[in-house]
CSV table of C-alpha atoms in Angstrom, one decimal:
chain,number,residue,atom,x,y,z
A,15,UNK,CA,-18.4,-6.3,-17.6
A,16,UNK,CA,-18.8,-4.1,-14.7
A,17,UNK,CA,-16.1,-2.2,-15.1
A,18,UNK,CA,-17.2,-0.7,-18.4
A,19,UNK,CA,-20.7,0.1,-16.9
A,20,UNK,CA,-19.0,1.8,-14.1
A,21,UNK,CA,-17.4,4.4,-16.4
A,22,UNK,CA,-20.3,4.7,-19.0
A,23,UNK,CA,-22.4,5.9,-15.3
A,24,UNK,CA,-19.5,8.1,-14.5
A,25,UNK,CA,-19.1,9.6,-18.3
A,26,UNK,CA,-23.1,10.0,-17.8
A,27,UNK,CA,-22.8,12.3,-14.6
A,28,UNK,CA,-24.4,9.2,-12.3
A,29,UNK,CA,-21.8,9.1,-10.2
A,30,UNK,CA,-19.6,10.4,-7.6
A,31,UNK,CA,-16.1,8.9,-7.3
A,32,UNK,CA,-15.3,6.0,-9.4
A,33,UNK,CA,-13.0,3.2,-9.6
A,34,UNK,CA,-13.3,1.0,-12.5
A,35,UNK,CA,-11.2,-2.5,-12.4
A,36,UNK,CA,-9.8,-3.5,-15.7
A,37,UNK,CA,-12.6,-2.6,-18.0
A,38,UNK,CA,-13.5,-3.3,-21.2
A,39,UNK,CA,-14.5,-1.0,-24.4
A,40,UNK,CA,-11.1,0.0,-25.5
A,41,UNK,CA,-10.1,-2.4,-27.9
A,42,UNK,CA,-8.9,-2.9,-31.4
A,43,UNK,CA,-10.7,-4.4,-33.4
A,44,UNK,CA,-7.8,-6.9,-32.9
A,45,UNK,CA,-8.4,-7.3,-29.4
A,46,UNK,CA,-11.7,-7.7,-29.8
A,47,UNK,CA,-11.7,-10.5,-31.8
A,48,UNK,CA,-9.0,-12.4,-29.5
A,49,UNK,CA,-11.0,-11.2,-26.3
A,50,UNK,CA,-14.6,-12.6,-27.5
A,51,UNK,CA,-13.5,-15.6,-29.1
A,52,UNK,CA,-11.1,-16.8,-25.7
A,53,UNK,CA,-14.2,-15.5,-23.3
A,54,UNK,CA,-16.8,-17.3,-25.5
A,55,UNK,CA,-14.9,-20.9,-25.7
A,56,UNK,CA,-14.0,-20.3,-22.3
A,57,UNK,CA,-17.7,-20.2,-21.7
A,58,UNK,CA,-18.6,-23.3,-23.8
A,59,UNK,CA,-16.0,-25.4,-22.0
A,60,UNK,CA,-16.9,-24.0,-18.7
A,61,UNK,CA,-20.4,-25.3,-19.3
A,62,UNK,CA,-19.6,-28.4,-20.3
A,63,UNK,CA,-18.0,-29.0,-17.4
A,64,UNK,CA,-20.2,-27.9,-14.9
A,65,UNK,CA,-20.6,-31.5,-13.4
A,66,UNK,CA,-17.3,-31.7,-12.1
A,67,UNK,CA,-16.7,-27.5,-11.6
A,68,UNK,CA,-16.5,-28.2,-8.1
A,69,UNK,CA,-14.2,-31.4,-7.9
A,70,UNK,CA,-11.7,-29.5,-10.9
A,71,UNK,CA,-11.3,-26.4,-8.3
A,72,UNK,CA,-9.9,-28.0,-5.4
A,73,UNK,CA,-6.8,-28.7,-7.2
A,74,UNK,CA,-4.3,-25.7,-7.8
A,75,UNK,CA,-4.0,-27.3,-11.2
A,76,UNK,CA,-7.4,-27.3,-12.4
A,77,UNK,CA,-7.4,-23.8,-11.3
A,78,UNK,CA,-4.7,-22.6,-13.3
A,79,UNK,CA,-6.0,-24.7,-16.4
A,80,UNK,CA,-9.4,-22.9,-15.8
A,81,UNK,CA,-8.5,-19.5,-15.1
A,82,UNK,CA,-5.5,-18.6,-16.4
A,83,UNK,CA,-7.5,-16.4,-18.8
A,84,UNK,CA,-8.5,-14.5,-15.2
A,85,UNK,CA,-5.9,-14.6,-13.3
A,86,UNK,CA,-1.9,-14.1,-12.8
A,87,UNK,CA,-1.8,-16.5,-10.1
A,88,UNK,CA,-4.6,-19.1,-11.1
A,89,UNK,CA,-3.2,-21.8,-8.2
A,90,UNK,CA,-3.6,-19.4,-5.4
A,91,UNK,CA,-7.4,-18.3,-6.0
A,92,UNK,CA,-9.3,-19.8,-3.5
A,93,UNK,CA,-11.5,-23.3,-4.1
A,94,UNK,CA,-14.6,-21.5,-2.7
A,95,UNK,CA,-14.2,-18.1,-4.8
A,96,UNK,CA,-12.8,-19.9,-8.4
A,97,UNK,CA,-16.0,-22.2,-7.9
A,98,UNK,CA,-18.4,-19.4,-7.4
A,99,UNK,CA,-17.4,-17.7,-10.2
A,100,UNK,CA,-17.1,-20.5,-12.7
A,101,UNK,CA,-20.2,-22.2,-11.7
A,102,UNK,CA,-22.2,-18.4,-12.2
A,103,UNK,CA,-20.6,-17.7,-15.4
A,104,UNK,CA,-22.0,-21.4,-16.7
A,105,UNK,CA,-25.5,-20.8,-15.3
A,106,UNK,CA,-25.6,-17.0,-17.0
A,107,UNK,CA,-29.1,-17.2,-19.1
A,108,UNK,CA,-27.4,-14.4,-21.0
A,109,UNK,CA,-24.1,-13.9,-21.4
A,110,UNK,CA,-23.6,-15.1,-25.0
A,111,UNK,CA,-26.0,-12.1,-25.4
A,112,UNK,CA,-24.4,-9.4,-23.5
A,113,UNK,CA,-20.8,-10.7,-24.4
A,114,UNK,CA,-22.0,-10.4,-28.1
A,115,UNK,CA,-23.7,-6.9,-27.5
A,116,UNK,CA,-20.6,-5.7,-25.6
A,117,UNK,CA,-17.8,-6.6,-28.4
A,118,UNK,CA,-20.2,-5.6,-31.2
A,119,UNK,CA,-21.5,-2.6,-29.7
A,120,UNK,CA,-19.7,1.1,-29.7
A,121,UNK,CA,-16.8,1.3,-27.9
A,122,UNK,CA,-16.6,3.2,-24.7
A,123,UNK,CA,-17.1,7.2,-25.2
A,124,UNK,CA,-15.0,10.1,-24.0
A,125,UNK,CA,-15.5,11.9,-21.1
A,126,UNK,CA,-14.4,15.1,-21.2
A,127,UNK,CA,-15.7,15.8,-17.1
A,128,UNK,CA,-17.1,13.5,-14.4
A,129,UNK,CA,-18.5,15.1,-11.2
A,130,UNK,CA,-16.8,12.9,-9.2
A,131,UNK,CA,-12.6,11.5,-9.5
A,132,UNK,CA,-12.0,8.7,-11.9
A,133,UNK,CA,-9.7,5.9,-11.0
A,134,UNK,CA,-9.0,3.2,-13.4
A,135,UNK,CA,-6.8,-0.1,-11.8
A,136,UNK,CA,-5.6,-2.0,-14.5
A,137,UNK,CA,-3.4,-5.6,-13.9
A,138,UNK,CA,-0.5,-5.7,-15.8
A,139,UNK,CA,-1.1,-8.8,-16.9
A,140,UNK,CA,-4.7,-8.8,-18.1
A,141,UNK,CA,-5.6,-11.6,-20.6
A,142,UNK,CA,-9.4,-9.7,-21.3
A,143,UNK,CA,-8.6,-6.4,-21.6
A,144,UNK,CA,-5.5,-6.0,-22.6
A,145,UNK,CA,-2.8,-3.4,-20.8
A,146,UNK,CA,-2.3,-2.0,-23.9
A,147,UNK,CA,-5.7,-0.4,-24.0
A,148,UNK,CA,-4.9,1.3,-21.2
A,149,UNK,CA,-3.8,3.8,-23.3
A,150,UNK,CA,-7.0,5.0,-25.2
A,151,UNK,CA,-8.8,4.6,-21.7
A,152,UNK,CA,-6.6,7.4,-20.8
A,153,UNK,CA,-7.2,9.4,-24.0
A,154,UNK,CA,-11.2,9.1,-23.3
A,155,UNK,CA,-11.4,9.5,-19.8
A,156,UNK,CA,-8.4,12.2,-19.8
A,157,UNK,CA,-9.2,13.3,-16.0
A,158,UNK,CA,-9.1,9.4,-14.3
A,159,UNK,CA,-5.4,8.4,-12.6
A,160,UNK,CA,-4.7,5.4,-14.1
A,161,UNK,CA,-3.3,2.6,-11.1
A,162,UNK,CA,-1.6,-0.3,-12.0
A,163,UNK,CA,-1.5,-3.5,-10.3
A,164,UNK,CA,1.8,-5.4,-10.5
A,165,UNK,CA,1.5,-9.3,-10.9
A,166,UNK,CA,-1.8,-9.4,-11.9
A,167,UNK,CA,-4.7,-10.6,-14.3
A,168,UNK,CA,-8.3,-9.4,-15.2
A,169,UNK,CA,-9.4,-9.6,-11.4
A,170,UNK,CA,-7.5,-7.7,-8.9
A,171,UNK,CA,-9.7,-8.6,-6.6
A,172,UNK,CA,-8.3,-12.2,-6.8
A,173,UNK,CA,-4.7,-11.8,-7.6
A,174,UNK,CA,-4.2,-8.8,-5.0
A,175,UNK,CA,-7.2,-8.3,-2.7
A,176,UNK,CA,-5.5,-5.9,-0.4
A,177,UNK,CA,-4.5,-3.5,-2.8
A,178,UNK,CA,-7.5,-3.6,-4.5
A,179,UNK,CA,-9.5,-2.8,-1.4
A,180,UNK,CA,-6.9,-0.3,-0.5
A,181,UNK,CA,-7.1,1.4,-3.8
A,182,UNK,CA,-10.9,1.3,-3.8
A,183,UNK,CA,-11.1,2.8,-0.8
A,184,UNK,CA,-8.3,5.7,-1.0
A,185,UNK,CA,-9.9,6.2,-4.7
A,186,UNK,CA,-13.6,7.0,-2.8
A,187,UNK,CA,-12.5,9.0,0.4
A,188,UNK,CA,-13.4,6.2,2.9
């Protein structure tokens, strides 16, 4: 959900340069439904599993069953980080909240200048928000470079660390 708040800071003038990973807010009403309903059973089932989160990600297979929703390469996520991750989003107080406030809400504004770059990254293979909404990112925010990131899922930061650090950084002049 960062993503999204990212470019609502940037389409406010909060920012310098940006870099905004797969974000969310440019969805059909189709996607939106498909997106909230996956995240929000994924959420239920992560929960009740919590008690044996930790045993269920030291397997590549209980990885992939897990976060294939996340990830293009769910196997190759490490223990430590899918673990993390999982056990955060079951202890989140309020996701159902936010989640609900985020689908329901507006979606994401245009921007017609930033005072700082915009990049967007986007994984080709996002199961959340979907590479077709790419699109109407590009239509709102009509200044950002759009980047995409070959074999990959909602988190490039899993599926392709390097070139998500490498992008970040190019994107921000460091």
């Amino acid at each position: 959900m960062g993503a999204r708040i990212v470019l609502e800071l940037a389409r406010r003038g909060a920012t310098g340069s940006t870099v905004s990973l797969d974000p969310g807010g440019f969805w059909s009403p189709h996607h939106v439904r498909i997106s909230s309903a996956s995240l929000a059973v994924s959420v239920r089932l992560v929960r009740f599993l919590r008690p044996a989160l930790r045993t269920l990600m030291r397997s590549a297979a209980g990885r992939t069953a897990l976060l294939a929703q996340f990830s293009a390469r769910p196997w190759a996520v490490p223990a430590s980080a899918a673990t993390a991750e999982l056990q955060s989003l079951a202890t989140a107080k309020h996701f159902d909240r936010v989640l609900r406030e985020l689908v329901e809400g507006p979606t994401q504004a245009r921007a017609d200048s930033t005072p700082g770059t915009i990049t967007i990254g986007w994984g080709r293979q996002d199961r959340v928000c979907f590479p077709s909404q790419a699109k109407l990112a590009q239509e709102r925010f009509p200044q950002a470079k759009l980047h995409w990131f070959e074999r990959c899922g909602h988190f490039p930061h899993w599926d392709v660390p390097a070139k998500t650090v490498n992008l970040i950084l190019s994107s921000t002049g460091r």
